[in-house]
Amino acid sequence: MTLKNYYPDYHEKYEYHGNTAIEVTREKNGVTIKRDWIFFDSVQEAQDFFYDNL
């Protein structure tokens, strides 16, 4: 699943692939300027974060 947030200078994309991590990618003018991962202790924690906070 993918969720995109748009801001005036860049946009962020959050991707959840059904595991214990969420990938965060920040792009500006079509160029990736940051890629990071948020790791959780369980699949349930990752799902809760993705569905409740994003």
PDB file of N, CA, C and O in Angstrom:
ATOM      1  N   MET A   1       0.834  -1.164   0.000  1.00  0.00           N
ATOM      2  CA  MET A   1       0.000   0.000   0.000  1.00  0.00           C
ATOM      3  C   MET A   1       0.881   1.229   0.000  1.00  0.00           C
ATOM      4  O   MET A   1       1.944   1.228   0.596  1.00  0.00           O
ATOM      5  N   THR A   2       0.404   2.255  -0.646  1.00  0.00           N
ATOM      6  CA  THR A   2       1.180   3.486  -0.768  1.00  0.00           C
ATOM      7  C   THR A   2       0.318   4.671  -0.382  1.00  0.00           C
ATOM      8  O   THR A   2      -0.855   4.739  -0.733  1.00  0.00           O
ATOM      9  N   LEU A   3       0.915   5.614   0.340  1.00  0.00           N
ATOM     10  CA  LEU A   3       0.260   6.855   0.700  1.00  0.00           C
ATOM     11  C   LEU A   3       1.203   7.987   0.368  1.00  0.00           C
ATOM     12  O   LEU A   3       2.388   7.932   0.715  1.00  0.00           O
ATOM     13  N   LYS A   4       0.720   9.018  -0.328  1.00  0.00           N
ATOM     14  CA  LYS A   4       1.557  10.156  -0.682  1.00  0.00           C
ATOM     15  C   LYS A   4       1.055  11.412   0.015  1.00  0.00           C
ATOM     16  O   LYS A   4      -0.150  11.646   0.088  1.00  0.00           O
ATOM     17  N   ASN A   5       1.993  12.192   0.539  1.00  0.00           N
ATOM     18  CA  ASN A   5       1.704  13.497   1.122  1.00  0.00           C
ATOM     19  C   ASN A   5       2.414  14.550   0.291  1.00  0.00           C
ATOM     20  O   ASN A   5       3.620  14.429   0.035  1.00  0.00           O
ATOM     21  N   TYR A   6       1.685  15.572  -0.119  1.00  0.00           N
ATOM     22  CA  TYR A   6       2.262  16.627  -0.948  1.00  0.00           C
ATOM     23  C   TYR A   6       2.447  17.900  -0.129  1.00  0.00           C
ATOM     24  O   TYR A   6       1.551  18.311   0.603  1.00  0.00           O
ATOM     25  N   TYR A   7       3.616  18.498  -0.270  1.00  0.00           N
ATOM     26  CA  TYR A   7       3.962  19.757   0.387  1.00  0.00           C
ATOM     27  C   TYR A   7       4.422  20.728  -0.700  1.00  0.00           C
ATOM     28  O   TYR A   7       4.719  20.319  -1.822  1.00  0.00           O
ATOM     29  N   PRO A   8       4.508  22.025  -0.402  1.00  0.00           N
ATOM     30  CA  PRO A   8       4.882  22.989  -1.446  1.00  0.00           C
ATOM     31  C   PRO A   8       6.226  22.707  -2.134  1.00  0.00           C
ATOM     32  O   PRO A   8       6.358  22.919  -3.335  1.00  0.00           O
ATOM     33  N   ASP A   9       7.219  22.214  -1.391  1.00  0.00           N
ATOM     34  CA  ASP A   9       8.563  22.031  -1.954  1.00  0.00           C
ATOM     35  C   ASP A   9       8.907  20.586  -2.310  1.00  0.00           C
ATOM     36  O   ASP A   9       9.873  20.342  -3.031  1.00  0.00           O
ATOM     37  N   TYR A  10       8.171  19.611  -1.783  1.00  0.00           N
ATOM     38  CA  TYR A  10       8.498  18.204  -2.002  1.00  0.00           C
ATOM     39  C   TYR A  10       7.265  17.353  -1.712  1.00  0.00           C
ATOM     40  O   TYR A  10       6.236  17.860  -1.277  1.00  0.00           O
ATOM     41  N   HIS A  11       7.366  16.052  -1.949  1.00  0.00           N
ATOM     42  CA  HIS A  11       6.321  15.131  -1.508  1.00  0.00           C
ATOM     43  C   HIS A  11       6.951  13.890  -0.915  1.00  0.00           C
ATOM     44  O   HIS A  11       8.067  13.524  -1.242  1.00  0.00           O
ATOM     45  N   GLU A  12       6.229  13.290   0.031  1.00  0.00           N
ATOM     46  CA  GLU A  12       6.684  12.079   0.694  1.00  0.00           C
ATOM     47  C   GLU A  12       5.761  10.927   0.328  1.00  0.00           C
ATOM     48  O   GLU A  12       4.561  11.092   0.200  1.00  0.00           O
ATOM     49  N   LYS A  13       6.371   9.763   0.189  1.00  0.00           N
ATOM     50  CA  LYS A  13       5.615   8.557  -0.135  1.00  0.00           C
ATOM     51  C   LYS A  13       5.917   7.509   0.939  1.00  0.00           C
ATOM     52  O   LYS A  13       7.072   7.225   1.236  1.00  0.00           O
ATOM     53  N   TYR A  14       4.866   6.979   1.545  1.00  0.00           N
ATOM     54  CA  TYR A  14       4.978   5.929   2.549  1.00  0.00           C
ATOM     55  C   TYR A  14       4.491   4.637   1.914  1.00  0.00           C
ATOM     56  O   TYR A  14       3.393   4.588   1.366  1.00  0.00           O
ATOM     57  N   GLU A  15       5.305   3.580   2.002  1.00  0.00           N
ATOM     58  CA  GLU A  15       4.932   2.295   1.429  1.00  0.00           C
ATOM     59  C   GLU A  15       5.004   1.207   2.494  1.00  0.00           C
ATOM     60  O   GLU A  15       6.004   1.076   3.189  1.00  0.00           O
ATOM     61  N   TYR A  16       3.917   0.466   2.580  1.00  0.00           N
ATOM     62  CA  TYR A  16       3.841  -0.652   3.515  1.00  0.00           C
ATOM     63  C   TYR A  16       3.617  -1.912   2.707  1.00  0.00           C
ATOM     64  O   TYR A  16       2.669  -2.005   1.931  1.00  0.00           O
ATOM     65  N   HIS A  17       4.494  -2.900   2.885  1.00  0.00           N
ATOM     66  CA  HIS A  17       4.449  -4.128   2.087  1.00  0.00           C
ATOM     67  C   HIS A  17       4.031  -5.346   2.909  1.00  0.00           C
ATOM     68  O   HIS A  17       4.292  -6.474   2.505  1.00  0.00           O
ATOM     69  N   GLY A  18       3.414  -5.125   4.069  1.00  0.00           N
ATOM     70  CA  GLY A  18       2.906  -6.236   4.855  1.00  0.00           C
ATOM     71  C   GLY A  18       3.909  -6.892   5.775  1.00  0.00           C
ATOM     72  O   GLY A  18       3.750  -8.045   6.119  1.00  0.00           O
ATOM     73  N   ASN A  19       4.929  -6.188   6.161  1.00  0.00           N
ATOM     74  CA  ASN A  19       5.924  -6.750   7.061  1.00  0.00           C
ATOM     75  C   ASN A  19       6.048  -5.836   8.268  1.00  0.00           C
ATOM     76  O   ASN A  19       5.099  -5.156   8.618  1.00  0.00           O
ATOM     77  N   THR A  20       7.221  -5.775   8.879  1.00  0.00           N
ATOM     78  CA  THR A  20       7.409  -4.943  10.068  1.00  0.00           C
ATOM     79  C   THR A  20       8.096  -3.626   9.759  1.00  0.00           C
ATOM     80  O   THR A  20       8.617  -2.977  10.661  1.00  0.00           O
ATOM     81  N   ALA A  21       8.117  -3.200   8.494  1.00  0.00           N
ATOM     82  CA  ALA A  21       8.788  -1.957   8.122  1.00  0.00           C
ATOM     83  C   ALA A  21       7.919  -1.148   7.162  1.00  0.00           C
ATOM     84  O   ALA A  21       7.145  -1.693   6.388  1.00  0.00           O
ATOM     85  N   ILE A  22       8.087   0.161   7.241  1.00  0.00           N
ATOM     86  CA  ILE A  22       7.439   1.092   6.325  1.00  0.00           C
ATOM     87  C   ILE A  22       8.543   1.908   5.665  1.00  0.00           C
ATOM     88  O   ILE A  22       9.411   2.456   6.349  1.00  0.00           O
ATOM     89  N   GLU A  23       8.529   1.965   4.352  1.00  0.00           N
ATOM     90  CA  GLU A  23       9.527   2.721   3.598  1.00  0.00           C
ATOM     91  C   GLU A  23       9.018   4.146   3.385  1.00  0.00           C
ATOM     92  O   GLU A  23       7.879   4.355   2.993  1.00  0.00           O
ATOM     93  N   VAL A  24       9.899   5.124   3.657  1.00  0.00           N
ATOM     94  CA  VAL A  24       9.560   6.531   3.466  1.00  0.00           C
ATOM     95  C   VAL A  24      10.501   7.104   2.418  1.00  0.00           C
ATOM     96  O   VAL A  24      11.722   7.018   2.559  1.00  0.00           O
ATOM     97  N   THR A  25       9.932   7.681   1.354  1.00  0.00           N
ATOM     98  CA  THR A  25      10.724   8.285   0.286  1.00  0.00           C
ATOM     99  C   THR A  25      10.301   9.734   0.122  1.00  0.00           C
ATOM    100  O   THR A  25       9.116  10.030   0.002  1.00  0.00           O
ATOM    101  N   ARG A  26      11.271  10.635   0.134  1.00  0.00           N
ATOM    102  CA  ARG A  26      10.997  12.056  -0.077  1.00  0.00           C
ATOM    103  C   ARG A  26      11.564  12.454  -1.434  1.00  0.00           C
ATOM    104  O   ARG A  26      12.732  12.205  -1.720  1.00  0.00           O
ATOM    105  N   GLU A  27      10.728  13.066  -2.270  1.00  0.00           N
ATOM    106  CA  GLU A  27      11.142  13.477  -3.610  1.00  0.00           C
ATOM    107  C   GLU A  27      10.921  14.969  -3.804  1.00  0.00           C
ATOM    108  O   GLU A  27       9.952  15.526  -3.310  1.00  0.00           O
ATOM    109  N   LYS A  28      11.834  15.571  -4.556  1.00  0.00           N
ATOM    110  CA  LYS A  28      11.733  16.989  -4.905  1.00  0.00           C
ATOM    111  C   LYS A  28      12.043  17.115  -6.388  1.00  0.00           C
ATOM    112  O   LYS A  28      13.103  16.688  -6.839  1.00  0.00           O
ATOM    113  N   ASN A  29      11.108  17.660  -7.138  1.00  0.00           N
ATOM    114  CA  ASN A  29      11.260  17.822  -8.585  1.00  0.00           C
ATOM    115  C   ASN A  29      11.590  16.506  -9.286  1.00  0.00           C
ATOM    116  O   ASN A  29      12.413  16.459 -10.186  1.00  0.00           O
ATOM    117  N   GLY A  30      10.974  15.409  -8.836  1.00  0.00           N
ATOM    118  CA  GLY A  30      11.181  14.111  -9.463  1.00  0.00           C
ATOM    119  C   GLY A  30      12.457  13.397  -9.068  1.00  0.00           C
ATOM    120  O   GLY A  30      12.754  12.327  -9.575  1.00  0.00           O
ATOM    121  N   VAL A  31      13.236  13.964  -8.150  1.00  0.00           N
ATOM    122  CA  VAL A  31      14.495  13.369  -7.708  1.00  0.00           C
ATOM    123  C   VAL A  31      14.357  12.934  -6.249  1.00  0.00           C
ATOM    124  O   VAL A  31      13.894  13.706  -5.409  1.00  0.00           O
ATOM    125  N   THR A  32      14.739  11.702  -5.957  1.00  0.00           N
ATOM    126  CA  THR A  32      14.702  11.207  -4.580  1.00  0.00           C
ATOM    127  C   THR A  32      15.804  11.881  -3.784  1.00  0.00           C
ATOM    128  O   THR A  32      16.979  11.800  -4.128  1.00  0.00           O
ATOM    129  N   ILE A  33      15.397  12.583  -2.715  1.00  0.00           N
ATOM    130  CA  ILE A  33      16.391  13.268  -1.888  1.00  0.00           C
ATOM    131  C   ILE A  33      16.586  12.582  -0.536  1.00  0.00           C
ATOM    132  O   ILE A  33      17.549  12.863   0.161  1.00  0.00           O
ATOM    133  N   LYS A  34      15.666  11.674  -0.182  1.00  0.00           N
ATOM    134  CA  LYS A  34      15.814  10.936   1.070  1.00  0.00           C
ATOM    135  C   LYS A  34      15.007   9.656   0.988  1.00  0.00           C
ATOM    136  O   LYS A  34      13.873   9.651   0.512  1.00  0.00           O
ATOM    137  N   ARG A  35      15.592   8.560   1.449  1.00  0.00           N
ATOM    138  CA  ARG A  35      14.878   7.286   1.559  1.00  0.00           C
ATOM    139  C   ARG A  35      15.247   6.692   2.914  1.00  0.00           C
ATOM    140  O   ARG A  35      16.419   6.603   3.262  1.00  0.00           O
ATOM    141  N   ASP A  36      14.230   6.290   3.650  1.00  0.00           N
ATOM    142  CA  ASP A  36      14.464   5.776   4.994  1.00  0.00           C
ATOM    143  C   ASP A  36      13.427   4.701   5.298  1.00  0.00           C
ATOM    144  O   ASP A  36      12.454   4.543   4.561  1.00  0.00           O
ATOM    145  N   TRP A  37      13.656   3.954   6.360  1.00  0.00           N
ATOM    146  CA  TRP A  37      12.746   2.908   6.797  1.00  0.00           C
ATOM    147  C   TRP A  37      12.366   3.154   8.246  1.00  0.00           C
ATOM    148  O   TRP A  37      13.189   3.576   9.045  1.00  0.00           O
ATOM    149  N   ILE A  38      11.107   2.866   8.579  1.00  0.00           N
ATOM    150  CA  ILE A  38      10.643   2.873   9.958  1.00  0.00           C
ATOM    151  C   ILE A  38      10.381   1.409  10.310  1.00  0.00           C
ATOM    152  O   ILE A  38       9.581   0.747   9.650  1.00  0.00           O
ATOM    153  N   PHE A  39      11.070   0.899  11.336  1.00  0.00           N
ATOM    154  CA  PHE A  39      10.943  -0.502  11.722  1.00  0.00           C
ATOM    155  C   PHE A  39      10.105  -0.641  12.997  1.00  0.00           C
ATOM    156  O   PHE A  39      10.195   0.201  13.891  1.00  0.00           O
ATOM    157  N   PHE A  40       9.334  -1.702  13.065  1.00  0.00           N
ATOM    158  CA  PHE A  40       8.464  -1.974  14.203  1.00  0.00           C
ATOM    159  C   PHE A  40       8.756  -3.365  14.742  1.00  0.00           C
ATOM    160  O   PHE A  40       9.336  -4.202  14.049  1.00  0.00           O
ATOM    161  N   ASP A  41       8.320  -3.630  15.976  1.00  0.00           N
ATOM    162  CA  ASP A  41       8.550  -4.933  16.597  1.00  0.00           C
ATOM    163  C   ASP A  41       7.600  -6.003  16.096  1.00  0.00           C
ATOM    164  O   ASP A  41       7.902  -7.196  16.194  1.00  0.00           O
ATOM    165  N   SER A  42       6.446  -5.598  15.567  1.00  0.00           N
ATOM    166  CA  SER A  42       5.488  -6.585  15.082  1.00  0.00           C
ATOM    167  C   SER A  42       4.754  -6.052  13.855  1.00  0.00           C
ATOM    168  O   SER A  42       4.731  -4.847  13.596  1.00  0.00           O
ATOM    169  N   VAL A  43       4.145  -6.957  13.131  1.00  0.00           N
ATOM    170  CA  VAL A  43       3.350  -6.580  11.964  1.00  0.00           C
ATOM    171  C   VAL A  43       2.168  -5.727  12.406  1.00  0.00           C
ATOM    172  O   VAL A  43       1.814  -4.742  11.746  1.00  0.00           O
ATOM    173  N   GLN A  44       1.566  -6.069  13.535  1.00  0.00           N
ATOM    174  CA  GLN A  44       0.411  -5.316  14.031  1.00  0.00           C
ATOM    175  C   GLN A  44       0.782  -3.861  14.319  1.00  0.00           C
ATOM    176  O   GLN A  44       0.022  -2.955  13.995  1.00  0.00           O
ATOM    177  N   GLU A  45       1.938  -3.628  14.913  1.00  0.00           N
ATOM    178  CA  GLU A  45       2.386  -2.255  15.174  1.00  0.00           C
ATOM    179  C   GLU A  45       2.565  -1.478  13.872  1.00  0.00           C
ATOM    180  O   GLU A  45       2.177  -0.314  13.783  1.00  0.00           O
ATOM    181  N   ALA A  46       3.156  -2.110  12.874  1.00  0.00           N
ATOM    182  CA  ALA A  46       3.360  -1.446  11.586  1.00  0.00           C
ATOM    183  C   ALA A  46       2.026  -1.121  10.930  1.00  0.00           C
ATOM    184  O   ALA A  46       1.832  -0.018  10.413  1.00  0.00           O
ATOM    185  N   GLN A  47       1.092  -2.058  10.950  1.00  0.00           N
ATOM    186  CA  GLN A  47      -0.229  -1.813  10.380  1.00  0.00           C
ATOM    187  C   GLN A  47      -0.948  -0.686  11.102  1.00  0.00           C
ATOM    188  O   GLN A  47      -1.535   0.190  10.472  1.00  0.00           O
ATOM    189  N   ASP A  48      -0.907  -0.709  12.424  1.00  0.00           N
ATOM    190  CA  ASP A  48      -1.570   0.339  13.202  1.00  0.00           C
ATOM    191  C   ASP A  48      -0.989   1.709  12.873  1.00  0.00           C
ATOM    192  O   ASP A  48      -1.730   2.681  12.696  1.00  0.00           O
ATOM    193  N   PHE A  49       0.329   1.807  12.787  1.00  0.00           N
ATOM    194  CA  PHE A  49       0.969   3.078  12.449  1.00  0.00           C
ATOM    195  C   PHE A  49       0.542   3.546  11.065  1.00  0.00           C
ATOM    196  O   PHE A  49       0.167   4.696  10.880  1.00  0.00           O
ATOM    197  N   PHE A  50       0.578   2.659  10.088  1.00  0.00           N
ATOM    198  CA  PHE A  50       0.256   3.030   8.710  1.00  0.00           C
ATOM    199  C   PHE A  50      -1.198   3.469   8.581  1.00  0.00           C
ATOM    200  O   PHE A  50      -1.500   4.487   7.973  1.00  0.00           O
ATOM    201  N   TYR A  51      -2.109   2.711   9.150  1.00  0.00           N
ATOM    202  CA  TYR A  51      -3.535   3.003   8.977  1.00  0.00           C
ATOM    203  C   TYR A  51      -4.043   4.119   9.887  1.00  0.00           C
ATOM    204  O   TYR A  51      -4.958   4.841   9.519  1.00  0.00           O
ATOM    205  N   ASP A  52      -3.441   4.280  11.072  1.00  0.00           N
ATOM    206  CA  ASP A  52      -3.940   5.272  12.030  1.00  0.00           C
ATOM    207  C   ASP A  52      -3.245   6.615  11.948  1.00  0.00           C
ATOM    208  O   ASP A  52      -3.858   7.653  12.177  1.00  0.00           O
ATOM    209  N   ASN A  53      -1.958   6.630  11.619  1.00  0.00           N
ATOM    210  CA  ASN A  53      -1.186   7.868  11.695  1.00  0.00           C
ATOM    211  C   ASN A  53      -0.872   8.502  10.347  1.00  0.00           C
ATOM    212  O   ASN A  53      -0.373   9.612  10.297  1.00  0.00           O
ATOM    213  N   LEU A  54      -1.113   7.820   9.250  1.00  0.00           N
ATOM    214  CA  LEU A  54      -0.747   8.384   7.965  1.00  0.00           C
ATOM    215  C   LEU A  54      -1.949   8.702   7.140  1.00  0.00           C
ATOM    216  O   LEU A  54      -2.987   8.371   7.197  1.00  0.00           O
TER     217      LEU A  54
END
